[in-house]
Amino acid sequence: MRRGLLIVALLLGACESEAPSTQEAAEPGDAVPATVEAPPPERAVEVVADATAIEHGQALVSQYQCNRCHDIAGVEPPELDYDCAGCHQQILAGTFEATAEELAQWQGRLQSLDEVPSLTHTDRFSRAWVASFLPDAHDVRPNLSASMPRFAMPPADAEAIAAFLVPTAEPPAPKRGDAERGRALLESKGCASCHRMTGVPSLAARPTPEPLAADVLALGQKMAPDLRFARDRMRPASLVAWIVDPKAVKPDASMPALGVTHSEAADIAAYLLEAELQPAPLGQVPVLPPVLERAVTYAEVHERIFGKICRHCHSDPNVVIGDGGPGYDGGFGFPKRAFDLSTYEGLRSGSLDDHGKRRSVFKDVNGQPRIVAHLLARHAEVAGQPVDGVRGMPLGLPPIPMDDIVLLKTWIEQGRKKGPA
Ligand code: HEC
Ligand code: HEC
Ligand code: HEC
Ligand code: HEC
């Protein structure tokens, strides 16, 4: 609702604020008035987003069902049956309506989507970064097991959503500090007790000067972004304001304020913006071991792979009563694939192609049965390696271990029989 009002204000003000507005007030979190410095020539200052794009972006956020995982300002949460993150969080908190026995069993198995960053106060981000991230998401938080699904999103949609999430003009960049002092402060203030910054010589992980409560530290470590991306993600003024007091920028931020002054923050920001970055190393894709000699049953494959992970997005809705998941009913902007991985019959009947015709998931693609190619593609996506035409599965979740993938491959090569009931 807050976002709704903001947009109305923007729509009203949009006509007169098309020009780059370097006269904007400083961020509320700035302790010291910002001094304007000309931006580096390669980076254009972002002006107020186009009103039509903002409106279109809001509609697209509903269409892509972003609210199934994210709390989004101005967008209603979905019904509980569709609320991936909300339902998981209720189960873990014990507030979901179920027997104590069911809850305990589920809590033991749940690990994904317990924490997802909320999409509030997103105008701290660079609009250009959001537009480049959405169609080609990469892992931002190294200790968070789930990542953004890789959508099939045309650039025009990504730009409209970015306009909705980052409608405002960029505030002027504050005066740059000293990068060398910034690096020393990153160590002495204990920033690396939660953060990594890949691409620079590793930062010493000292504790914060004031000890943090165990739960604050644990959540912070899980949710802390790799700081190599901060220069692309954050608008410079928000970067400095964030380092002084994260909650002044985003009230639900999971980083505590650490007693950093404005001028220290300007030094740290200078390091984050300027330090020379080595290119992100390509991760290794583990080698798929040779197929097994022993007999493998469907029951074994179901227990290790399909029943554990896949069926949560790929189930026949008539069987599970309710939502069949985005891999069955369609969702997250994908068409209906009607691919049921909760039963042997579902697996055998395959999925719908782009023309709505059934196709086998066992046919060769990239030298592997297609379903195996999708599982290997997820390893490649996570390692930052190029992927050829096949979307990684499980979508946005940690890859299936190679020992389990080879189990599936062995079962397929042995004639993929249903086997003993
Ligand atoms: C299946 C769950 C899921 C869906 C659906 C989803 N996201 Fe995400 N999103 C995530 C997760 C998990 C992260 C954190 C990833 C990380 O930090 O590595 C994330 C991160 C983000 C970020 C970065 C925010 C930050 O604080 O770092 C943005 C922006 C974002 N998502 C936008 C969207 C938009 C827009 C949509 C819809 C088009 C969407 N997401 C749909 C799970 C999801
Ligand atoms: C109505 C509640 C509910 C909704 C909605 C829901 N889940 Fe789950 N999910 C569960 C429960 C309960 C489990 C654990 C039960 C089990 O393993 O049998 C689970 C387990 C999972 C697992 C396997 C365990 C893990 O944490 O990795 C994945 C993956 C998963 N869900 C993904 C999703 C996704 C993606 C969505 C949205 C498309 C979703 N879930 C929506 C209740 C829900
Ligand atoms: C207790 C763990 C913790 C400590 C210590 C910590 N941070 Fe953070 N930091 C986080 C978390 C968690 C986030 C993401 C919060 C969110 O999105 O709600 C974050 C976000 C950031 C961001 C935004 C980056 C981005 O890409 O979104 C910057 C910049 C940052 N921290 C800098 C620092 C600096 C500088 C220090 C030391 C003065 C520091 N952090 C100490 C946990 C921590
Ligand atoms: C978070 C939800 C999610 C999870 C978990 C998931 N999938 Fe998917 N899957 C999808 C969506 C959405 C599509 C449709 C993608 C598209 O159209 O490109 C899909 C498509 C597929 C396809 C291709 C179907 C086709 O004809 O294009 C295969 C094969 C597949 N998934 C296998 C798996 C397997 C195996 C697992 C478990 C290891 C799994 N998926 C887990 C959401 C998921």
Coordinates of C-alpha atoms and ligand atoms in Angstrom, one line a residue, residues 68 80-84 87-88 91 96 106 109-113 308-309 311-313 326 397, ligand 2:
R68 CA 5.2 -16.6 -4.0
L80 CA -1.3 -19.9 1.4
D81 CA -1.5 -22.8 -1.1
Y82 CA 0.6 -20.8 -3.5
D83 CA 2.9 -19.1 -1.0
C84 CA 6.2 -21.1 -1.2
C87 CA 4.0 -21.8 3.9
H88 CA 7.6 -23.0 4.6
I91 CA 5.7 -24.7 9.1
F96 CA 0.8 -24.0 10.2
W106 CA 8.1 -31.7 7.9
R109 CA 12.9 -32.1 5.9
L110 CA 12.4 -28.4 5.1
Q111 CA 15.5 -26.4 4.2
S112 CA 14.6 -24.3 1.2
L113 CA 12.9 -20.8 1.1
K308 CA 12.4 -35.4 -2.0
I309 CA 12.6 -32.4 -4.2
R311 CA 7.4 -33.3 -6.6
H312 CA 7.1 -30.0 -4.7
C313 CA 7.0 -28.2 -8.1
P326 CA 5.0 -24.3 -11.3
L397 CA 17.7 -24.8 -5.8
Ligands
HEC2 C1 0.9 -25.3 1.9 C2 2.3 -25.3 2.3 C3 3.4 -25.4 1.2 C4 3.5 -24.6 0.1 C5 2.5 -23.6 -0.5 C6 4.8 -25.0 -0.5 N1 5.4 -25.9 0.2 FE1 7.2 -26.7 -0.2 N2 7.0 -28.0 1.3 C7 6.0 -28.0 2.2 C8 6.2 -29.1 3.2 C9 5.3 -29.4 4.3 C10 7.4 -29.7 2.8 C11 8.1 -30.8 3.5 C12 7.2 -32.0 3.5 C13 7.8 -33.3 2.8 O1 9.0 -33.3 2.6 O2 7.0 -34.1 2.6 C14 7.9 -29.0 1.7 C15 9.1 -29.3 1.0 C16 9.6 -28.6 -0.1 C17 10.9 -28.9 -0.7 C18 11.8 -30.1 -0.3 C19 12.6 -29.8 1.0 C20 13.4 -28.5 0.9 O3 13.2 -27.6 1.7 O4 14.3 -28.4 0.0 C21 11.0 -28.1 -1.7 C22 12.2 -28.0 -2.7 C23 9.8 -27.2 -1.7 N3 9.0 -27.6 -0.7 C24 9.6 -26.2 -2.6 C25 8.4 -25.5 -2.7 C26 8.2 -24.5 -3.7 C27 9.1 -24.0 -4.8 C28 6.9 -24.0 -3.5 C29 6.2 -23.0 -4.3 C30 6.0 -23.3 -5.7 C31 6.4 -24.7 -2.3 N4 7.4 -25.6 -1.9 C32 5.2 -24.4 -1.7 C33 4.9 -27.1 2.2 C34 4.6 -26.2 1.3

